[in-house]
Amino acid sequence: MSTSSRHRLDVLGLFDNEYDEDGYRQCSVTGLDVHRSVENHVKLFGVTAVVWLLVGGLFAITVVGTRWEAIGLLSASDYYIHLSMHAWSMLLFWIVFVEVAILYVGGPMVLGRRLPLTKLAKAGYLVMVGGVLTIYYAIWTTSAPDQAPLLTAYIPLPSSPLFYAGALTFVVGVVIAAVPFFVTLWREKREKPGETLPLVTFGAFITGIIAVEALLGGVVAFGGALLWRLEILTFDPAAYRMWFWIVGHGTQQINLVAMIVVWYFLTHVVGGAEVVSEKVSRTAFILYLFFINMGAAHHLLVDPGISTGWRIWNTSYAFYGATLASLIHAFAIPAGIEAGRRKRGKGGGLFGWLTSAPWQNPMFAAPVIAIILFGFLGGITGVLMGQLQLNMAWHNTFATVGHFHSTVVLGTTITFMAVVYFVIRTMFMRRFVSNRLASLQPFLYGGAMGLTALMMMYVGILYGVPRRTPEVVANIPGTDFSLSAAEPLFVVFGLAAFVAIAGGALFVVLAVGSLLFGERIEPGRVDDSLLADGGDASLGFADGTELTTRESIDLSQDPDDPVHAYEMRGTFVLCLLFLAAFVITYILNWYLITQLWQIGA
Amino acid sequence: MTSPLKPPEGNWWDQPVDRRETIWLGLGVGWALVLFGWMSAFTRVGDQNPIGETYRVSAEEFRAKMGEYQDAGEETDEGLVPPGDDVLIGAGQFYWDGLPVVLEADRQYDIHLFAYDVQHGFSIRPEETLSKQINLQTIPGYEWVVPMTFDEPGTYRVLCNEFCGDGHEAMHGRLVVREGEQ
């Protein structure tokens, strides 16, 4: 290999892995044949995502410092601008950039192919970055008559035309960046028509389809709003809400499905998990494909002008088709860990497979924390607030913010942090600057953020604190009425939120520090801290060396030792606990709503 | 056979599903039907539903209607006593037109919600019990008539919970419920 070509595009030694003449190398952890073109683009999107996370995190400080009215950091006008910056950075930029990286991993990397149309991938990247910078500029320079867009930019409240243009640009950029992924699958299926896609690739494909559906909704919403803002055409505000939520909620469904793909991927690679039933898991992805976009209707449940039948049909995802899919994954993923670890001799008793798990490895701990917190806090509340009647209590309260911090932060962001850790270890080939801090980080961030989200829900439901306002708890301008009864909970909220921000900052420091100063992992050497925990001396070799991750992974290919024959009783108990929590919170929420005065025809 | 990173081989569709996973699937389907059934049934048997007729109305038309309504009602120290069973509430930057209003307990009113300029959020709770709160969206051009019967006398506070511009945080209104004439 010529050194010059290898280092041609190298930046800070970050793109300098050694490849064979065809541009491939074999990953010592996963055993996948990784082509340079895939790896470099995954790195590009992954590292850029961390930049947006950093920006969003800085604005988290000012947003929390304002909502905790005891501090009262910002004026109202500034608050709305900072909140907009936080929302777009976190919910869209950080997450969607990681999602493009996940598509490239789930498609070409898992399939052992090169990334086709790399120019298109780069063009998509540049268009996305252009959209991001335009949106940042538009939000930051908001001036009358324009208002800060927040996330939703509900017309007819005007935002800067540049904002709509930036949002449209960003959305188009994502679609462009997704094209090489779809072309990969097209070529794979053309070459191997009879072969089933790996589960991770299949899930990524479903993610990609849901993404394109969502993004096309965004083209209508932002394109239409831009034309409305330029007074070229009229746009009904109720119709805008529907179009906006196709992209607004749809992008969160991309998060969900991408996150689940990562859960299957990482629990397998670092936890020894296997797929207990291809049929059941794939059926769940299909259910998402058909039903999950209906989740957008959750945002319109207390809107005028929409029939009751439309609302009930859509918000129930047509009889809870997508909820059933999530319940399936809620069993299948922990069951895969349980059965896989039992098969590898790591699962005594009911929960031995969990207590013996590699909790000190953030690439295992983070997704498992995400699974638990997403399920209990995000998933349950999502179904609750998605009930037509309960939505009256949740809509636009701070509890809603608690819900989506449970899904998007506790679920997606924590999972995607694990993705970044994984990319640092296996693609940038760097050790963490501190293993101890890397082990601690998911617990610190997840714990503090979980408490933050819980407090948001409590103050929203029990005290009716609205979202999107800097002043309401201690003081509502112009009246003696206030919601100051919620103040004690806001103290817990504020403290927990600042600890969570510290946990997020620790992630950025670890990620950037490891990229710049982490010790290089030499090619071909097995990274000892990444051994799947199936790698145990009892299963290892006679000379005492342990099973490597690769060998552990290869165990799952043994046709004489099917994983579905292993016990899943620990998972079953955990799932029953989850269902019990679901039923109890459901009843409590309904009890609260039936205590109200009579409402509705 | 069971790696998520490798194509499954053979007839993976017919591979047996673990008994506990099958039971869980049954529980999941059952719970999904309960969720749907209860939500749907409650629209028929329940007392709290965000359901009411919607009419397309322009801001001018609603303002004219509001003028007539306010002329016909009786102004008191606590607020407007509406002339009949209709209560008009128009949301604007940054005020609640038609509030404060004085209502009787245990009498069903048709609450007409409207937004004059941009979207607003009608967020209401009795000031004594903050957990008893509900929220309805108001959208320009749409007059939404939601019947309500307040069974407990007291002062109800209305906030805006949809961002409606710089000044949104000060948008506040009042609704006073008196003992009904028995």
Coordinates of N, CA and C in Angstrom, one line a residue, chain A residues 76-77 80 110 147-148 150 154-157 195-196 198-200 236 238 241 265 268 274-276 279-280 282 302-305 308 311 316 319-320 327-328 331 387-389 392-393 395-397 460-462 464 466 468-469 476 479 481 556-557 563-564 567-569 572 575 582 586 590 593-601, chain B residues 1-8 12-13 15-18 20-21 23-25 27-29 31-32 35-36 38-40 42-43 47-51 54 56 93 108 117-119 124-127 130-137 139-140 142 144 146-151 156-157 159 161-166 168-170 172:
Chain A
A76 N -36.6 36.4 29.1 CA -37.5 35.6 28.3 C -37.0 35.6 26.8
S77 N -36.7 36.7 26.2 CA -36.4 36.7 24.8 C -35.2 35.9 24.5
Y80 N -35.9 31.9 24.7 CA -36.5 31.3 23.6 C -35.5 31.0 22.5
V110 N -21.6 -4.0 7.6 CA -22.0 -5.4 8.1 C -22.0 -6.3 6.9
Q147 N -39.8 35.4 15.3 CA -39.7 34.9 16.6 C -38.8 33.6 16.6
A148 N -38.2 33.3 17.7 CA -37.4 32.1 17.8 C -38.3 30.9 17.4
L150 N -38.1 27.8 18.2 CA -38.2 26.6 19.0 C -38.0 25.4 18.1
Y154 N -44.3 26.7 14.6 CA -45.7 26.7 14.2 C -46.1 28.0 13.5
I155 N -46.5 27.8 12.3 CA -47.1 29.0 11.6 C -48.4 29.3 12.2
P156 N -49.0 30.5 12.2 CA -48.4 31.7 11.6 C -47.5 32.5 12.4
L157 N -46.9 32.0 13.5 CA -45.9 32.7 14.2 C -44.7 32.7 13.3
E195 N -30.5 -14.6 -0.7 CA -30.0 -14.6 0.7 C -30.7 -13.5 1.5
T196 N -31.0 -14.0 2.8 CA -31.7 -13.1 3.7 C -30.6 -12.0 4.2
P198 N -28.7 -9.8 7.0 CA -28.6 -9.9 8.4 C -29.6 -9.0 9.2
L199 N -29.9 -9.4 10.4 CA -30.9 -8.7 11.1 C -30.6 -7.2 11.3
V200 N -29.4 -6.9 11.6 CA -29.0 -5.5 11.7 C -29.2 -4.7 10.4
D236 N -52.3 26.5 5.7 CA -53.2 26.4 6.9 C -52.4 26.0 8.1
A238 N -53.3 24.4 10.8 CA -53.6 23.1 11.3 C -52.9 22.0 10.4
R241 N -49.3 21.7 11.1 CA -49.0 20.9 12.3 C -48.9 19.4 11.9
F265 N -27.0 -4.9 17.8 CA -25.6 -5.0 17.4 C -24.6 -5.0 18.6
H268 N -24.8 -7.9 21.1 CA -24.2 -9.1 20.5 C -22.7 -9.0 20.6
E274 N -27.4 -13.2 21.4 CA -27.8 -13.7 20.1 C -29.2 -13.4 19.8
V275 N -29.6 -13.7 18.5 CA -31.0 -13.4 18.2 C -31.8 -14.7 18.5
V276 N -32.8 -14.6 19.4 CA -33.5 -15.8 19.9 C -34.5 -16.2 18.8
K279 N -37.6 -14.7 13.2 CA -38.9 -14.5 12.8 C -39.6 -13.4 13.6
V280 N -39.5 -13.5 14.9 CA -40.2 -12.6 15.8 C -39.6 -11.2 15.7
R282 N -37.8 -9.8 13.3 CA -38.1 -9.2 12.0 C -39.5 -8.8 11.8
V302 N -55.3 17.0 20.9 CA -56.2 18.0 21.5 C -56.2 19.2 20.5
D303 N -56.2 18.9 19.2 CA -56.3 19.9 18.2 C -57.8 20.0 17.8
P304 N -58.3 21.2 17.4 CA -59.6 21.3 16.8 C -59.6 20.8 15.4
G305 N -60.7 20.4 14.9 CA -60.9 20.2 13.4 C -60.5 18.8 13.0
T308 N -62.8 12.4 15.8 CA -62.4 11.5 16.9 C -61.9 10.2 16.3
R311 N -58.4 10.4 15.1 CA -57.4 10.5 16.2 C -57.2 9.1 16.9
S316 N -53.5 5.1 18.1 CA -53.4 3.8 18.5 C -52.5 3.0 17.6
F319 N -54.6 0.0 16.3 CA -54.6 -1.1 17.3 C -53.2 -1.4 18.0
Y320 N -52.4 -0.3 18.1 CA -51.2 -0.5 18.9 C -50.2 -1.4 18.2
L327 N -42.9 -3.9 22.4 CA -43.0 -5.0 23.5 C -42.2 -6.2 23.0
I328 N -42.2 -6.5 21.8 CA -41.5 -7.7 21.2 C -40.0 -7.5 21.5
F331 N -38.7 -7.8 24.9 CA -38.4 -9.2 25.3 C -37.1 -9.7 24.6
Q387 N -52.8 8.5 24.6 CA -54.2 8.1 24.7 C -55.0 9.4 24.6
L388 N -56.0 9.4 23.7 CA -56.8 10.6 23.4 C -57.1 11.5 24.7
Q389 N -57.6 10.8 25.7 CA -58.1 11.6 26.8 C -56.9 12.0 27.8
M392 N -54.9 15.2 27.3 CA -55.3 16.5 27.8 C -54.5 16.9 29.0
A393 N -54.1 16.0 29.8 CA -53.3 16.3 31.0 C -51.8 16.5 30.6
H395 N -50.5 17.3 27.3 CA -50.2 18.2 26.2 C -49.5 19.5 26.6
N396 N -48.3 19.7 26.0 CA -47.6 21.0 26.2 C -47.3 21.3 27.7
T397 N -47.4 20.3 28.6 CA -46.9 20.6 29.9 C -45.4 20.2 29.9
G460 N -45.0 18.6 35.6 CA -45.9 18.8 34.5 C -47.3 18.2 34.8
I461 N -47.4 17.0 35.3 CA -48.6 16.3 35.6 C -49.3 16.8 36.9
L462 N -48.5 16.9 37.9 CA -49.1 17.2 39.2 C -49.2 18.7 39.5
G464 N -49.1 21.0 36.7 CA -49.5 21.7 35.5 C -48.6 22.7 35.0
P466 N -46.4 24.5 32.5 CA -46.2 24.4 31.0 C -44.8 24.3 30.6
R468 N -41.9 25.4 27.6 CA -41.6 26.6 26.8 C -41.9 27.9 27.5
T469 N -41.5 28.0 28.7 CA -41.7 29.3 29.3 C -40.7 29.5 30.4
I476 N -45.7 34.7 37.6 CA -46.3 34.9 36.2 C -46.5 36.4 36.1
T479 N -49.7 38.9 37.4 CA -50.7 38.4 38.2 C -50.1 37.8 39.5
F481 N -51.1 35.1 40.8 CA -51.1 33.6 40.7 C -49.8 33.1 40.3
S556 N -22.1 -18.1 17.9 CA -23.5 -18.0 17.5 C -23.8 -18.6 16.1
Q557 N -22.7 -19.0 15.4 CA -22.9 -19.6 14.1 C -23.0 -21.2 14.2
V563 N -29.7 -21.1 20.0 CA -29.8 -20.3 21.2 C -31.2 -20.3 21.8
H564 N -32.2 -20.6 20.9 CA -33.6 -20.5 21.4 C -33.9 -21.7 22.4
E567 N -32.6 -21.1 28.4 CA -33.6 -20.5 29.3 C -33.7 -19.0 29.1
M568 N -34.9 -18.5 29.2 CA -35.1 -17.0 29.1 C -36.0 -16.6 30.3
R569 N -35.9 -17.3 31.4 CA -36.8 -17.0 32.5 C -36.5 -15.7 33.2
F572 N -38.1 -13.1 31.2 CA -39.6 -13.2 31.4 C -40.0 -12.5 32.7
C575 N -39.7 -8.7 32.2 CA -40.8 -8.2 31.4 C -42.1 -8.2 32.1
F582 N -46.2 -0.7 33.8 CA -47.0 -0.1 32.8 C -48.5 0.0 33.2
Y586 N -50.6 3.4 34.1 CA -51.8 3.6 33.3 C -53.0 3.9 34.1
W590 N -55.2 7.4 34.5 CA -56.6 7.5 34.2 C -57.4 7.9 35.5
I593 N -57.3 11.7 35.5 CA -58.1 12.4 34.5 C -59.6 12.3 34.8
T594 N -60.0 11.2 35.5 CA -61.4 11.0 35.8 C -61.8 11.9 37.0
Q595 N -60.8 12.5 37.7 CA -61.1 13.4 38.8 C -61.5 14.8 38.3
L596 N -61.4 15.0 37.0 CA -61.6 16.4 36.5 C -63.1 16.6 36.3
W597 N -63.4 17.9 36.0 CA -64.8 18.2 35.7 C -65.2 17.6 34.3
Q598 N -66.5 17.7 34.0 CA -66.9 17.1 32.7 C -66.4 17.9 31.5
I599 N -65.8 17.3 30.6 CA -65.2 17.9 29.4 C -65.6 17.1 28.1
G600 N -66.1 17.9 27.1 CA -66.2 17.2 25.8 C -67.6 16.7 25.6
A601 N -67.9 16.6 24.3 CA -69.2 16.1 23.8 C -69.3 14.6 23.9
Chain B
M1 N -26.2 -18.9 12.7 CA -27.7 -19.0 12.7 C -28.3 -17.8 13.4
T2 N -27.7 -17.4 14.5 CA -28.4 -16.4 15.3 C -27.5 -15.2 15.6
S3 N -26.7 -14.9 14.7 CA -25.9 -13.6 14.9 C -26.7 -12.5 14.1
P4 N -26.8 -11.3 14.7 CA -27.5 -10.3 14.0 C -26.7 -9.7 12.9
L5 N -25.4 -10.1 12.8 CA -24.5 -9.6 11.8 C -24.3 -10.5 10.6
K6 N -24.9 -11.7 10.7 CA -24.8 -12.6 9.6 C -26.1 -13.0 9.0
P7 N -26.2 -13.3 7.7 CA -27.5 -13.7 7.2 C -27.9 -15.0 7.8
P8 N -29.1 -15.1 8.3 CA -29.5 -16.4 8.9 C -29.6 -17.5 7.8
W12 N -35.1 -20.1 8.5 CA -35.2 -19.5 9.8 C -36.6 -19.2 10.2
W13 N -37.5 -19.1 9.3 CA -38.9 -18.7 9.6 C -39.5 -19.8 10.5
Q15 N -38.0 -21.8 12.5 CA -37.3 -22.2 13.7 C -38.3 -22.0 14.9
P16 N -38.3 -22.9 15.9 CA -39.3 -22.7 17.0 C -39.0 -21.4 17.8
V17 N -40.1 -20.9 18.3 CA -40.0 -19.7 19.2 C -40.1 -20.2 20.6
D18 N -39.3 -19.7 21.5 CA -39.3 -20.1 22.9 C -40.7 -19.9 23.5
R20 N -41.6 -19.0 26.5 CA -41.9 -17.8 27.2 C -42.0 -16.6 26.3
E21 N -41.3 -16.6 25.2 CA -41.5 -15.5 24.2 C -42.9 -15.5 23.7
I23 N -45.6 -16.7 25.2 CA -46.5 -16.1 26.2 C -46.4 -14.6 26.2
W24 N -45.2 -14.1 26.1 CA -45.1 -12.6 26.2 C -45.8 -12.0 25.0
L25 N -45.7 -12.6 23.8 CA -46.4 -12.1 22.6 C -47.9 -12.0 22.9
L27 N -49.4 -11.8 25.8 CA -49.6 -10.7 26.8 C -49.6 -9.3 26.0
G28 N -48.6 -9.2 25.2 CA -48.5 -7.9 24.4 C -49.7 -7.6 23.6
V29 N -50.2 -8.6 22.8 CA -51.4 -8.4 22.0 C -52.6 -8.1 22.9
W31 N -52.6 -6.7 25.9 CA -52.5 -5.4 26.5 C -52.8 -4.3 25.4
A32 N -52.3 -4.6 24.2 CA -52.6 -3.6 23.1 C -54.1 -3.5 22.9
L35 N -55.6 -1.4 25.7 CA -55.3 0.0 25.5 C -56.2 0.7 24.5
F36 N -56.4 0.0 23.4 CA -57.3 0.5 22.3 C -58.8 0.5 22.8
W38 N -60.2 0.5 25.7 CA -60.5 1.4 26.8 C -60.6 2.9 26.3
M39 N -59.6 3.2 25.4 CA -59.6 4.6 24.9 C -60.8 4.8 24.0
S40 N -61.2 3.8 23.2 CA -62.3 4.0 22.4 C -63.6 4.0 23.2
F42 N -64.1 4.8 26.2 CA -64.2 6.0 27.1 C -64.8 7.2 26.3
T43 N -64.6 7.2 25.0 CA -65.3 8.3 24.3 C -66.8 8.2 24.3
D47 N -66.5 10.9 30.9 CA -66.9 12.3 31.0 C -65.8 13.2 30.6
Q48 N -64.6 12.8 30.3 CA -63.5 13.7 30.0 C -63.0 13.3 28.6
N49 N -63.4 14.0 27.6 CA -63.0 13.7 26.2 C -62.7 15.0 25.5
P50 N -61.6 15.1 24.8 CA -61.3 16.4 24.1 C -62.0 16.4 22.7
I51 N -63.3 16.4 22.8 CA -64.1 16.2 21.6 C -65.2 17.3 21.6
T54 N -66.0 21.6 15.4 CA -65.1 22.7 15.0 C -65.8 23.4 13.8
R56 N -65.0 26.6 10.8 CA -64.0 27.5 10.2 C -64.5 28.9 10.3
Q93 N -52.1 37.5 21.1 CA -50.8 37.9 21.7 C -51.0 39.1 22.6
Q108 N -73.9 23.0 32.3 CA -73.0 22.8 31.1 C -72.9 24.0 30.2
D117 N -54.6 35.3 16.3 CA -53.4 35.6 15.5 C -52.5 34.4 15.2
V118 N -51.9 33.8 16.3 CA -51.0 32.7 16.1 C -51.6 31.5 17.0
Q119 N -50.9 30.4 17.0 CA -51.4 29.3 17.9 C -51.2 29.6 19.3
I124 N -55.9 25.1 31.7 CA -56.7 25.5 32.8 C -56.6 24.6 34.0
R125 N -56.7 25.2 35.2 CA -56.7 24.4 36.4 C -57.3 25.3 37.5
P126 N -58.0 24.6 38.5 CA -58.4 25.3 39.7 C -57.2 25.7 40.5
E127 N -57.2 27.0 41.0 CA -56.0 27.4 41.7 C -55.7 26.7 43.0
L130 N -53.7 22.1 41.7 CA -53.0 22.3 40.5 C -52.9 21.0 39.7
S131 N -53.1 19.9 40.3 CA -53.0 18.6 39.5 C -54.2 18.4 38.6
K132 N -55.3 19.1 38.9 CA -56.5 19.0 38.0 C -56.4 20.0 36.9
Q133 N -55.6 19.6 35.9 CA -55.4 20.6 34.8 C -55.5 19.9 33.5
I134 N -56.0 20.6 32.5 CA -56.1 20.1 31.1 C -55.6 21.2 30.1
N135 N -55.4 20.7 28.9 CA -54.7 21.6 27.9 C -55.4 21.3 26.6
L136 N -55.8 22.4 25.9 CA -56.4 22.2 24.6 C -55.7 23.2 23.6
Q137 N -55.4 22.8 22.4 CA -54.8 23.6 21.4 C -55.7 24.6 20.8
I139 N -56.1 27.2 17.4 CA -55.4 27.4 16.1 C -56.2 28.5 15.4
P140 N -55.5 29.5 14.8 CA -56.2 30.5 14.1 C -57.1 29.9 13.0
Y142 N -59.9 28.3 13.4 CA -60.7 27.2 13.9 C -61.4 27.5 15.2
W144 N -63.4 26.1 18.1 CA -63.6 24.7 18.7 C -64.6 24.8 19.8
V146 N -66.1 23.1 22.9 CA -65.9 22.0 23.8 C -66.8 22.2 25.0
P147 N -67.8 21.4 25.2 CA -68.7 21.5 26.4 C -68.0 21.2 27.6
M148 N -68.3 22.0 28.7 CA -67.7 21.7 30.0 C -68.7 22.0 31.1
T149 N -68.6 21.2 32.1 CA -69.5 21.4 33.3 C -68.5 21.4 34.5
F150 N -68.4 22.6 35.1 CA -67.5 22.7 36.3 C -68.3 22.3 37.6
D151 N -67.9 21.3 38.2 CA -68.7 20.8 39.4 C -68.2 21.4 40.7
Y156 N -60.6 29.4 38.6 CA -59.8 28.6 37.7 C -58.8 29.5 36.9
R157 N -57.6 29.0 36.8 CA -56.6 29.9 36.2 C -56.2 29.3 34.8
L159 N -53.6 29.6 31.6 CA -52.3 30.0 31.1 C -52.2 29.6 29.6
N161 N -50.0 27.6 27.1 CA -48.9 26.7 27.1 C -48.4 26.3 25.7
E162 N -48.7 27.2 24.7 CA -48.1 27.1 23.4 C -47.3 28.4 23.2
F163 N -46.0 28.2 22.8 CA -45.2 29.4 22.6 C -45.8 30.3 21.5
C164 N -46.1 31.5 21.9 CA -46.8 32.4 20.9 C -46.1 33.7 20.7
G165 N -44.8 33.7 21.0 CA -44.0 34.9 20.8 C -43.4 35.4 22.1
D166 N -42.5 36.3 21.9 CA -41.8 36.9 23.0 C -42.8 37.7 23.9
H168 N -45.1 35.6 25.7 CA -45.9 34.5 25.9 C -46.1 34.1 27.4
E169 N -45.0 34.3 28.1 CA -44.9 33.9 29.5 C -45.9 34.7 30.4
A170 N -46.4 35.8 29.9 CA -47.3 36.7 30.7 C -48.8 36.4 30.4
H172 N -52.2 35.2 30.8 CA -52.9 34.6 31.9 C -54.3 35.1 31.9

